[in-house]
mmCIF file of C-alpha atoms in Angstrom:
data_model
loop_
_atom_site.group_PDB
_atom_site.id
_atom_site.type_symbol
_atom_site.label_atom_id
_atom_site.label_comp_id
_atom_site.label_asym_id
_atom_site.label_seq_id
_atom_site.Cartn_x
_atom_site.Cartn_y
_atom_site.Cartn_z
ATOM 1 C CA UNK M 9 0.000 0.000 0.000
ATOM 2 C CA UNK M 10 1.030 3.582 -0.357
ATOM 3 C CA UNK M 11 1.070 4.169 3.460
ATOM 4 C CA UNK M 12 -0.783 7.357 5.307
ATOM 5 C CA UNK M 13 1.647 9.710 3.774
ATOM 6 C CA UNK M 14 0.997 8.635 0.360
ATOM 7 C CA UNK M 15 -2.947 9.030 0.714
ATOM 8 C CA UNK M 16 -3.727 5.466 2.082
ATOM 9 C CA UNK M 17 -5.487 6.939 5.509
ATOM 10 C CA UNK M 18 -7.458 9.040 3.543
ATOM 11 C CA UNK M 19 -11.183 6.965 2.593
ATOM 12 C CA UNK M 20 -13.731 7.494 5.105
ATOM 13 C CA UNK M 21 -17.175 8.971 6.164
ATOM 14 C CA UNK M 22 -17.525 11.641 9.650
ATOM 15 C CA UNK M 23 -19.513 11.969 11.464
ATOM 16 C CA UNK M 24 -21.189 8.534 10.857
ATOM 17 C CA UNK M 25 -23.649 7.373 13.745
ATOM 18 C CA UNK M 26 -26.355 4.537 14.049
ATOM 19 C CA UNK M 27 -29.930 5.267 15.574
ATOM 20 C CA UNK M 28 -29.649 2.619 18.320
ATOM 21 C CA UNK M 29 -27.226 -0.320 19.057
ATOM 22 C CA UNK M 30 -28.039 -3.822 17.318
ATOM 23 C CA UNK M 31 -24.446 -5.385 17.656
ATOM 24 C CA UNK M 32 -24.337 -8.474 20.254
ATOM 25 C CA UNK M 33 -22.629 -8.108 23.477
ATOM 26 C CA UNK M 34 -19.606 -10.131 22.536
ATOM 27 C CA UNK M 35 -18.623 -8.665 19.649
ATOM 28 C CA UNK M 36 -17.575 -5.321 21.448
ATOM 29 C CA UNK M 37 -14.413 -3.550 20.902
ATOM 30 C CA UNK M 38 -14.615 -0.488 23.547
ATOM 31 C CA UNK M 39 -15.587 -0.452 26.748
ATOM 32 C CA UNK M 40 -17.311 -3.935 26.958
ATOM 33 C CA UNK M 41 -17.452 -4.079 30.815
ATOM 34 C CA UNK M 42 -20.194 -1.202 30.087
ATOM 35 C CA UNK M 43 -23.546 -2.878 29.079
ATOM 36 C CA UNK M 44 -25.520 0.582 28.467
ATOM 37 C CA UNK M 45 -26.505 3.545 31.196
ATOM 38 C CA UNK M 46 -24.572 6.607 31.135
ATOM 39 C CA UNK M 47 -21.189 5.018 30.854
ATOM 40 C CA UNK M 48 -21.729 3.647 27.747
ATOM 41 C CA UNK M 49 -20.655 6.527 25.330
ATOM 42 C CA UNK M 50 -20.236 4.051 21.906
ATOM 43 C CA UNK M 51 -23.114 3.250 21.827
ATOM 44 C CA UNK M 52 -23.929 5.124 18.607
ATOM 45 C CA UNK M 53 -20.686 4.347 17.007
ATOM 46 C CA UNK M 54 -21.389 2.548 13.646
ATOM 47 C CA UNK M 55 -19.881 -0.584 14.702
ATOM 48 C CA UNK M 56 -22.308 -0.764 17.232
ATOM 49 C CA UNK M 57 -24.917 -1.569 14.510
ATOM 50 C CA UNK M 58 -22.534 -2.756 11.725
ATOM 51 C CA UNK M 59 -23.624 -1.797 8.240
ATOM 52 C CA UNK M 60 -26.025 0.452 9.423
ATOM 53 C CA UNK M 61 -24.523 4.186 9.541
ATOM 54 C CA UNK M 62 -25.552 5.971 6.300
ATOM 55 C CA UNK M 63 -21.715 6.854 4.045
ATOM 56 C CA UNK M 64 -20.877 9.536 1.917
ATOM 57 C CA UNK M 65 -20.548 9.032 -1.685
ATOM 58 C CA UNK M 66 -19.971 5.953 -3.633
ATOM 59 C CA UNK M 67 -19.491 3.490 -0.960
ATOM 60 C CA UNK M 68 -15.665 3.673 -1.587
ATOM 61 C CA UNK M 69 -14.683 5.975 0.751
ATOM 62 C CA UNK M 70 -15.021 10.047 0.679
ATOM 63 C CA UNK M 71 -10.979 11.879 0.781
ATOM 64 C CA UNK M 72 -10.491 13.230 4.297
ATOM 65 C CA UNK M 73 -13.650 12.211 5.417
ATOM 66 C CA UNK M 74 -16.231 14.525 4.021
ATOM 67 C CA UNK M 75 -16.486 18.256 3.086
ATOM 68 C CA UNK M 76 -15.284 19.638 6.781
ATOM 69 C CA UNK M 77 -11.263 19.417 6.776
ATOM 70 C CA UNK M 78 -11.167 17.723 10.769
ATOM 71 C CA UNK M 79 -7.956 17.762 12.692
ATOM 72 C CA UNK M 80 -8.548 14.318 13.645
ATOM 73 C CA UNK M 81 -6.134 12.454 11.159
ATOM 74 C CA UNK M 82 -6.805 11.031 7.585
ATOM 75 C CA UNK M 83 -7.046 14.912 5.504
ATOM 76 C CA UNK M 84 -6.858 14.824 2.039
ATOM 77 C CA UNK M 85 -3.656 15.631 0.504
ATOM 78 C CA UNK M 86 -3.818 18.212 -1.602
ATOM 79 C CA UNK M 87 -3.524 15.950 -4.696
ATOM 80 C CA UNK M 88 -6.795 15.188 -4.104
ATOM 81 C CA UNK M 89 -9.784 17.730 -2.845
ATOM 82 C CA UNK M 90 -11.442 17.612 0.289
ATOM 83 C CA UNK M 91 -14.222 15.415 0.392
ATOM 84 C CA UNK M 92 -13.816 14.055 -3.366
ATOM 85 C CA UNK M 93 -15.155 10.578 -4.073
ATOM 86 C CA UNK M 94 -12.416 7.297 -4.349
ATOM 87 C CA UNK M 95 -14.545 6.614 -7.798
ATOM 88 C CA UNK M 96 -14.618 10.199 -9.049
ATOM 89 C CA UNK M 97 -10.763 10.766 -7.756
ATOM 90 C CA UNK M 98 -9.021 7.006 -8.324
ATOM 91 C CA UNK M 99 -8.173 5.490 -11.882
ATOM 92 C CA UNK M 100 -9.190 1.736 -12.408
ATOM 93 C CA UNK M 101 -6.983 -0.552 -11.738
ATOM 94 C CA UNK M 102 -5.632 -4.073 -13.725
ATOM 95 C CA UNK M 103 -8.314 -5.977 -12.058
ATOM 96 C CA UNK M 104 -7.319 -9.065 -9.669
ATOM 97 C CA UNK M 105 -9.258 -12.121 -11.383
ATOM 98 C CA UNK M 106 -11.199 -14.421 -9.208
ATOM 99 C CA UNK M 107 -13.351 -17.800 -9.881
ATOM 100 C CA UNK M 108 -16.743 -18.076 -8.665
ATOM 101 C CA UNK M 109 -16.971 -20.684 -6.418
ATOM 102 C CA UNK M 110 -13.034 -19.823 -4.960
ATOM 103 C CA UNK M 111 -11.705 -18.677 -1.463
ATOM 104 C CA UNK M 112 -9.735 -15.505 -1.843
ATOM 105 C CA UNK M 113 -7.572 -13.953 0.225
ATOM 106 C CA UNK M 114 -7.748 -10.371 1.768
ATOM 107 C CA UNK M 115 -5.811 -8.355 3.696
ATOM 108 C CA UNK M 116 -6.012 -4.590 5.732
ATOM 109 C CA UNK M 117 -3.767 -2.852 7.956
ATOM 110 C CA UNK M 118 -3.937 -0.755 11.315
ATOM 111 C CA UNK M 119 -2.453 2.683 11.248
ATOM 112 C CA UNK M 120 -4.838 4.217 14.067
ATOM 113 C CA UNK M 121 -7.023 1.686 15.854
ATOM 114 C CA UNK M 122 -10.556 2.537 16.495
ATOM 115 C CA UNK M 123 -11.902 -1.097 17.112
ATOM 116 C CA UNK M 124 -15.248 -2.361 15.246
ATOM 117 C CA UNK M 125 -14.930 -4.398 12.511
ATOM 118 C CA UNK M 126 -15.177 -4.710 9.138
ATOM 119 C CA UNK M 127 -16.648 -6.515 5.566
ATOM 120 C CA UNK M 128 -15.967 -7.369 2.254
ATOM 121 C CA UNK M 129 -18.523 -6.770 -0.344
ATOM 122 C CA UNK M 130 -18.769 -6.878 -4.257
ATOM 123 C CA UNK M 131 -20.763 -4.408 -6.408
ATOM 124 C CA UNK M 132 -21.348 -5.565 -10.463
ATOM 125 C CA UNK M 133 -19.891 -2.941 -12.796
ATOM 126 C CA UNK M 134 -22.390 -2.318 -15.614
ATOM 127 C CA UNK M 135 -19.880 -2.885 -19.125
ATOM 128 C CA UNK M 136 -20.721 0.493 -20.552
ATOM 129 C CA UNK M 137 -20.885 2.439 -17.523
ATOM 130 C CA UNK M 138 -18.505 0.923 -14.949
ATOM 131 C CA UNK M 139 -18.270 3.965 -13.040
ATOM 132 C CA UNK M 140 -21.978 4.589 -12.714
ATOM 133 C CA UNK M 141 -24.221 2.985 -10.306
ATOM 134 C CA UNK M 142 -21.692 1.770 -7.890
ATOM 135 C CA UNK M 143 -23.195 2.851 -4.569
ATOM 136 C CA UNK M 144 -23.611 1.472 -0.648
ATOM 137 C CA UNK M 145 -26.293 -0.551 -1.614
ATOM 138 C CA UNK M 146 -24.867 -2.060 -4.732
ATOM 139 C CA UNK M 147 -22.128 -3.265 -2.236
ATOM 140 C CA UNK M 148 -25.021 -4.833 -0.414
ATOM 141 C CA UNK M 149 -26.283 -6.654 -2.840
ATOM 142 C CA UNK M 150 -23.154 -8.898 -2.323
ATOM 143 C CA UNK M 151 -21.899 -9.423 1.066
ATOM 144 C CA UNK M 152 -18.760 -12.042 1.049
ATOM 145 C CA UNK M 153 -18.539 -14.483 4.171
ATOM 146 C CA UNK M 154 -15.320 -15.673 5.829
ATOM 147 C CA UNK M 155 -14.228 -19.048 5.520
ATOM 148 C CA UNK M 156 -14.201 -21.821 7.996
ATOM 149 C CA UNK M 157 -11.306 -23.854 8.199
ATOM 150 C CA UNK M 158 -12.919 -26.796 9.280
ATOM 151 C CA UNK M 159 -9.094 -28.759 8.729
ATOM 152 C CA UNK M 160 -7.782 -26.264 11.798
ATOM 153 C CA UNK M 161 -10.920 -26.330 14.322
ATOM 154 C CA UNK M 162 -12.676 -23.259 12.786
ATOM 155 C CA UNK M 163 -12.470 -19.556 11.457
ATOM 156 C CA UNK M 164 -9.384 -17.564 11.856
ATOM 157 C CA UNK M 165 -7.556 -14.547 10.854
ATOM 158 C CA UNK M 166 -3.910 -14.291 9.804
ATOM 159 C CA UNK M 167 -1.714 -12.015 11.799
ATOM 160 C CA UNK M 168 1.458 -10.772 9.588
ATOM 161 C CA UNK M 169 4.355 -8.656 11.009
ATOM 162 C CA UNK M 170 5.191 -6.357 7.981
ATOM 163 C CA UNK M 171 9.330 -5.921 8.852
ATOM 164 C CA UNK M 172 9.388 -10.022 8.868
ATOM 165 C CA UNK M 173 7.269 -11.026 6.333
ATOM 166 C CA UNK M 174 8.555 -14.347 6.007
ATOM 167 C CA UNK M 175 7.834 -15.797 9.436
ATOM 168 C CA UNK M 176 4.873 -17.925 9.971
ATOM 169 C CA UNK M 177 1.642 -15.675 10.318
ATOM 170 C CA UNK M 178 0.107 -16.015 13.767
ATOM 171 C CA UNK M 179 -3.633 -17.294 14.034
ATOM 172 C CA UNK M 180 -6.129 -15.731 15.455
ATOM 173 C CA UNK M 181 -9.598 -17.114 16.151
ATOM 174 C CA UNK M 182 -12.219 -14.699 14.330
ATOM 175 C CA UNK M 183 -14.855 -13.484 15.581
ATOM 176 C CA UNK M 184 -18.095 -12.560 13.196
ATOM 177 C CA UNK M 185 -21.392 -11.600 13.889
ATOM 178 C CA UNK M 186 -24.080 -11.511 11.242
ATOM 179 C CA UNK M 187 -27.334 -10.553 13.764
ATOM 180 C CA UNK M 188 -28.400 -7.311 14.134
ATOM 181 C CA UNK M 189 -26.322 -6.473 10.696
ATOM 182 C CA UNK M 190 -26.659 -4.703 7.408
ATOM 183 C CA UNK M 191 -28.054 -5.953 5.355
ATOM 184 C CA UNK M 192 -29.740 -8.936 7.320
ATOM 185 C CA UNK M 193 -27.319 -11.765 7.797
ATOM 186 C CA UNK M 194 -24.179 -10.200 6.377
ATOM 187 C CA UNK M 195 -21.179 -11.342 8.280
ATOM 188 C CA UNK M 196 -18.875 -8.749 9.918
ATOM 189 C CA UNK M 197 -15.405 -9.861 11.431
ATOM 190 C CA UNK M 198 -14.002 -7.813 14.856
ATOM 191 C CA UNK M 199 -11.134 -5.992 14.388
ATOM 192 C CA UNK M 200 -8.325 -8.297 16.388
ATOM 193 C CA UNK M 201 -6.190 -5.917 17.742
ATOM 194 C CA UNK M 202 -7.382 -4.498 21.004
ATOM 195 C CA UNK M 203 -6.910 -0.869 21.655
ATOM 196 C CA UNK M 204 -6.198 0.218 25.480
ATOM 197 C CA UNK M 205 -8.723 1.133 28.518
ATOM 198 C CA UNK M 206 -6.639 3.774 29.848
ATOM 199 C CA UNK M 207 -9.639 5.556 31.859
ATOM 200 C CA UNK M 208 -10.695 2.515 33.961
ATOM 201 C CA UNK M 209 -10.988 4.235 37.692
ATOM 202 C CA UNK M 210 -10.293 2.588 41.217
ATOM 203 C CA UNK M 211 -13.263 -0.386 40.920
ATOM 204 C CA UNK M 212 -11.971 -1.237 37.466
ATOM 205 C CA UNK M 213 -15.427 0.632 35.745
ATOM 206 C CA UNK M 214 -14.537 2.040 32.168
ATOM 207 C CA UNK M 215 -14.728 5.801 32.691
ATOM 208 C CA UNK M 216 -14.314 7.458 29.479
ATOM 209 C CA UNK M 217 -17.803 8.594 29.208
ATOM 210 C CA UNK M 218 -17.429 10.697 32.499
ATOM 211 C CA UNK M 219 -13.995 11.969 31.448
ATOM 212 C CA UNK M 220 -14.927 12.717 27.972
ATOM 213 C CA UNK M 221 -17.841 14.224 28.768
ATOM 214 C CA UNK M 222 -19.966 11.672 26.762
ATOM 215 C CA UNK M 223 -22.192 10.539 29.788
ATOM 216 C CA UNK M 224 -26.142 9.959 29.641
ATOM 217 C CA UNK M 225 -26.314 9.487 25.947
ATOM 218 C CA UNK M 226 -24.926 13.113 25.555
ATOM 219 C CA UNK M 227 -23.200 11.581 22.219
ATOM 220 C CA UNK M 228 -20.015 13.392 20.338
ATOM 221 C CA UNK M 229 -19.864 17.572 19.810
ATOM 222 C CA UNK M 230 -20.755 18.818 16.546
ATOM 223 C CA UNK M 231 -17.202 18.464 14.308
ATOM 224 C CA UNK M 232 -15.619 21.839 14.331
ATOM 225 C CA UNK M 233 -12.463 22.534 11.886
ATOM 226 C CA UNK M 234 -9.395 23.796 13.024
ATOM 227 C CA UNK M 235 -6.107 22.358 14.718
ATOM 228 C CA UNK M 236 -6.615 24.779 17.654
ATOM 229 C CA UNK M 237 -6.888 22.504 20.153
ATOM 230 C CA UNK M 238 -7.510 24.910 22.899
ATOM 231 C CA UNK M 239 -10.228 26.876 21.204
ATOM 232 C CA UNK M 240 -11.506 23.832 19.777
ATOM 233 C CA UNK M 241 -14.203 21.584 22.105
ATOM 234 C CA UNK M 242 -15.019 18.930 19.752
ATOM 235 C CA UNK M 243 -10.999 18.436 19.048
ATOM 236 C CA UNK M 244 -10.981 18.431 23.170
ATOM 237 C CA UNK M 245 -13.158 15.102 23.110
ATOM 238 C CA UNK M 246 -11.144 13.668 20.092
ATOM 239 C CA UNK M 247 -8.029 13.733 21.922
ATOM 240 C CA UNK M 248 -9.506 12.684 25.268
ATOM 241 C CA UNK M 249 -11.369 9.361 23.618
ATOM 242 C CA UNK M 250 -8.081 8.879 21.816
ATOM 243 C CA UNK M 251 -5.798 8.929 24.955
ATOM 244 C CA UNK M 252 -8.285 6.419 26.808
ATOM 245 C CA UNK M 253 -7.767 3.952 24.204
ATOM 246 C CA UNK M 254 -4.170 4.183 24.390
ATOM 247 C CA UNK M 255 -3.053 7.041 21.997
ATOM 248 C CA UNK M 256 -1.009 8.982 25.178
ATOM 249 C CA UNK M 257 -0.061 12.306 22.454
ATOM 250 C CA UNK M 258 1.724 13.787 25.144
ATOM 251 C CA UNK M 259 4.423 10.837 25.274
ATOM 252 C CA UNK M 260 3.986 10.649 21.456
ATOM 253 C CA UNK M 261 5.692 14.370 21.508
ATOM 254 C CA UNK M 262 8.384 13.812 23.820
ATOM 255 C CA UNK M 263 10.924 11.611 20.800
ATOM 256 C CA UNK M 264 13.367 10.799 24.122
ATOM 257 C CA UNK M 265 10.874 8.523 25.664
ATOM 258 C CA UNK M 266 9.640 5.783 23.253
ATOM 259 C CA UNK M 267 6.500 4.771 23.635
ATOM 260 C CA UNK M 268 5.629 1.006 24.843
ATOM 261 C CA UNK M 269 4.944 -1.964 23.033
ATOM 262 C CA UNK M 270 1.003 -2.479 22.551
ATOM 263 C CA UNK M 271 -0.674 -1.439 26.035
ATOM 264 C CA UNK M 272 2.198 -2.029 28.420
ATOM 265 C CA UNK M 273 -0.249 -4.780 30.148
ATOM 266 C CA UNK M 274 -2.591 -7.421 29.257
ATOM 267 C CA UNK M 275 -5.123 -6.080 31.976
ATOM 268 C CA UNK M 276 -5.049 -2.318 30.183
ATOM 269 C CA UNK M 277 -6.716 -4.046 27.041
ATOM 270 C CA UNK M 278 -9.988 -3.706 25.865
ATOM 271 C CA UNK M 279 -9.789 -7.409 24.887
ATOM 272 C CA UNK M 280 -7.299 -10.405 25.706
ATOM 273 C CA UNK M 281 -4.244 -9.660 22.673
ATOM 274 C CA UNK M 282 -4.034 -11.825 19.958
ATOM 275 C CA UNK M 283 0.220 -11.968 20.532
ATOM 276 C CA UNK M 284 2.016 -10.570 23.349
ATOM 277 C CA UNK M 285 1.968 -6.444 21.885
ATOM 278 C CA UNK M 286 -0.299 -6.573 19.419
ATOM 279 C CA UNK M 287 -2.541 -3.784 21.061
ATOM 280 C CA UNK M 288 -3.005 -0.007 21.015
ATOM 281 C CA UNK M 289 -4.178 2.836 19.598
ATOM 282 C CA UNK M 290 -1.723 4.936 17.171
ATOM 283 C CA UNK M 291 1.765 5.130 16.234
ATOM 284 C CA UNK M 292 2.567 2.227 17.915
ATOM 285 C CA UNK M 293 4.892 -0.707 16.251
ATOM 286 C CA UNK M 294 2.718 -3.082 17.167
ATOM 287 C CA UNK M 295 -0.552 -1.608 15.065
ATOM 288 C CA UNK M 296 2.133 0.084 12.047
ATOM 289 C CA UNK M 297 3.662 -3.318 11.013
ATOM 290 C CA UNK M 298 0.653 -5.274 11.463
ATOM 291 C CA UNK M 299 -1.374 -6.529 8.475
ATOM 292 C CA UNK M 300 -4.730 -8.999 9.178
ATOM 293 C CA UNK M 301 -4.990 -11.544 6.514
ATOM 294 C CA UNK M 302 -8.775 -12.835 5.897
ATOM 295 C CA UNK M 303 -9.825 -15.357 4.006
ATOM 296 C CA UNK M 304 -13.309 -14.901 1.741
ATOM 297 C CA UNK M 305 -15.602 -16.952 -0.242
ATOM 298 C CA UNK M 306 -16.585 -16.146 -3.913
ATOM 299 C CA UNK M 307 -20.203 -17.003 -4.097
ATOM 300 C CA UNK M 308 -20.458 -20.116 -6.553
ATOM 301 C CA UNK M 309 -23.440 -18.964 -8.602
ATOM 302 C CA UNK M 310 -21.980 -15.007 -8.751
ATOM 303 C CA UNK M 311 -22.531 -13.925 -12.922
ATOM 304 C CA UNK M 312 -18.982 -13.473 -14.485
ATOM 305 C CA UNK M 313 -17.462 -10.118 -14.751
ATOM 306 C CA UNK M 314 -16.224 -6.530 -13.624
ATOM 307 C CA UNK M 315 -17.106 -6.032 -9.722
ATOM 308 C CA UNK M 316 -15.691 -3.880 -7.182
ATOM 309 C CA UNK M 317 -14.317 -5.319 -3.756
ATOM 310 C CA UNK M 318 -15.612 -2.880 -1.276
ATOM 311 C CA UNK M 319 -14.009 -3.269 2.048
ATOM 312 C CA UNK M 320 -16.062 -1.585 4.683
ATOM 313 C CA UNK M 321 -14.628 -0.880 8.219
ATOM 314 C CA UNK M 322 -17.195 0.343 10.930
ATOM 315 C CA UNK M 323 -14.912 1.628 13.852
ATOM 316 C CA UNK M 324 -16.100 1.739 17.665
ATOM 317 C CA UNK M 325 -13.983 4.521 19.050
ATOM 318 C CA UNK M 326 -14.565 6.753 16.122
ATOM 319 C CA UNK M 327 -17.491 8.279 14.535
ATOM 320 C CA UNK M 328 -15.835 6.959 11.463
ATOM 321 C CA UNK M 329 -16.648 4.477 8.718
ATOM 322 C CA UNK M 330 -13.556 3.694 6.422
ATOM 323 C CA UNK M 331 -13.528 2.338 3.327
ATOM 324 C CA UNK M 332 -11.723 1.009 0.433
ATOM 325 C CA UNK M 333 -12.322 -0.321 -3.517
ATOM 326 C CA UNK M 334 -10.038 -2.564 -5.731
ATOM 327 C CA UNK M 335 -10.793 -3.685 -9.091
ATOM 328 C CA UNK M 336 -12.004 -7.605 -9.900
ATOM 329 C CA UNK M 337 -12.671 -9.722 -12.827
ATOM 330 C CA UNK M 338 -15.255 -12.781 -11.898
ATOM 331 C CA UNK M 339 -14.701 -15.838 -13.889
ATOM 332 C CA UNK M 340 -17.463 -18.809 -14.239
ATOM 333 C CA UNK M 341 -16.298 -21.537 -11.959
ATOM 334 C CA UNK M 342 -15.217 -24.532 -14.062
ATOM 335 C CA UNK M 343 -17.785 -27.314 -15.220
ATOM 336 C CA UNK M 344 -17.434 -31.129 -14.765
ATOM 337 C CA UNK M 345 -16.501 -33.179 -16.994
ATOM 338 C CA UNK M 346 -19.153 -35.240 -19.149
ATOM 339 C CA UNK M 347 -18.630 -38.912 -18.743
#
C-alpha cells in the first residue's frame, strides 16, 4: 500500500452514527465491561450496529472524510480535494481475477485503531458504464462471508508482522457476527487488535464517558475545523477518547521517551491480545507493522465479470466508517466433466 503519507489513511465517512445499538454483546471492541446507562458513550458508534450508519458518496470511501477538513487524522492531501469521491478521484486498476466458487484472500492494515470491525462486499460494474451505479447498496447486494477452516478447528484470521514477512503468520480465532447487521445476515469480522482502557478508575469501571464528557447518551460535539486545540471543544473530546484507548499524544511528543509496546499490560486491554503487543491505539509498532490476513468466499453462482471489492470498516472509538475499492474480474467456476 502507499502508506498514510501517500494518501492510504485518507477513505472514510464523519460523522457517521447509528440510531440505536443492534451489535451483540460479545462482539464489542470499547468499553465492553459497560452494558448501556450513562457510561456507555459508543453506543452510537457505527460498529455498534454494523452496516447500518448511512456513508458519503460511492461506498468507496469520501478523501479526508467529508467536506469539513477535521484535525482528527486522515485529511486529504492536496492531490486530491477535500471530500472528493475514491470513484470520481481514483483510476481503475488491472483488475485481480477471481473464480466463482473460490476462497480468496484479503488483507487490511492498522495505522490508528478505532476497534469495530469490518466486511468485504462486491458491487457488479455495468460494461458500458462501470463507473456509474456503484453505490452502498450495490455493495449490499453482495456481502462475502469468511471461511471456515474446518481442517484447523474453525475460522481464523492471519496475523502478519510487515518488517518479517517471512515468518509464519500467527492465528487468530475470528470473531463474526451476522445478527443485528446490514443488510440482514451479512457477516462482519471484529477488528483483532485491542486498543487500550486507559480511563478505567479505582473499581476497574470504564470511565471514558465521564472523562470525555460523553455521559447519559450526551453523544459526540458537533465536528468543528481547526487544529486549535484549545479553542476547539469537539478536538478536546477527540483527543480525550483517543488517549483512553491508548493514543497517550503527550508521550507521542516527547521523541526521548519511546513509547511502549502495545498497552504495556494485558489487563489495560480492551480485549485479551491476539500476541504478546499486538494492542493499542496509534503510532505504535505493534498496530504500524501489522497486516490482518482474511480469508473470503466467492459465491459459486456469482454472474462473471467486472465487480468492485468494497471493504467496509465500521470503527467503535470513532465516529468513522472507512472504506476502500479494488478492481475484480469474476470468472465462471469450471464445469465437470461429461462422462
Amino acid at each position: 500500500g502507499t502508506g498514510c503519507c501517500g494518501g492510504g489513511c485518507l477513505w472514510f465517512s464523519q460523522p457517521a452514527n447509528v440510531d440505536h445499538p443492534t451489535l451483540p454483546h460479545f462482539a464489542r471492541t470499547m468499553n465492553p465491561g459497560v452494558g448501556g446507562g450513562p457510561g456507555d458513550y459508543s453506543r452510537y458508534r457505527p460498529w455498534r450496529s454494523p452496516g447500518a450508519a448511512p456513508v458519503l458518496g460511492s461506498g468507496c470511501g469520501a478523501a479526508g472524510g467529508g467536506p469539513m477538513r477535521l484535525a482528527n487524522g486522515g485529511n486529504a492531501p492536496f492531490v486530491y480535494k477535500q471530500g472528493a469521491d475514491a470513484m470520481d478521484a481514483l483510476p481503475p486498476k488491472e483488475p485481480a481475477v477471481w473464480t466463482a466458487g473460490s476462497e480468496q484472500d484479503v488483507a487490511w492494515a492498522i495505522a490508528a485503531n478505532h476497534g469495530g470491525g469490518y466486511s468485504l462486499r462486491l458491487c457488479k460494474l455495468e460494461p458500458s458504464k462501470p463507473r456509474e451505479g456503484v453505490t452502498e447498496e450495490c455493495f449490499q447486494r453482495t456481502p462475502l462471508r469468511f471461511s471456515t477452516d474446518a481442517a484447523n478447528g474453525g475460522a481464523f484470521s492471519r496475523i502478519v508482522n510487515a518488517s518479517a514477512p517471512h515468518e509464519p503468520p500467527t492465528y487468530v480465532k475470528r470473531v463474526t457476527v451476522s445478527e443485528g447487521t446490514v443488510p440482514a445476515g451479512s457477516e462482519w469480522a471484529r477488528n483483532p487488535i485491542p486498543s487500550c482502557s486507559w480511563c478505567e478508575g479505582s473499581r476497574g469501571v470504564d470511565e471514558t464517558a465521564q472523562r470525555c464528557g460523553m455521559e447519559y447518551g450526551l453523544g459526540e460535539l458537533p465536528p468543528q475545523e481547526g487544529t486549535d486545540i484549545e479553542s476547539n471543544p469537539w478536538l478536546q473530546q477527540v483527543a480525550c477518547l483517543s488517549d483512553c484507548a491508548g493514543a497517550d499524544f503527550g508521550s507521542f511528543k516527547n521523541t526521548s521517551s519511546p513509547r511502549p509496546q502495545g498497552c504495556a499490560a494485558p489487563s489495560t486491554t480492551q480485549f485479551p491480545e491476539p500476541q504478546p503487543g499486538a494492542s493499542g491505539f496509534v503510532g505504535q509498532k505493534s498496530l504500524e507493522e501489522l497486516l490482518i490476513y482474511d480469508t473470503v468466499v466467492v459465491p459459486e453462482h456469482l454472474e462473471p465479470g467486472r465487480y468492485l471489492l468494497g471493504w467496509r470498516w465500521d470503527c467503535e472509538q470513532s465516529s468513522q466508517v472507512w472504506q476502500s475499492c479494488a478492481d475484480i474480474t469474476i470468472e465462471p467456476a469450471p464445469t465437470a466433466p461429461v462422462v
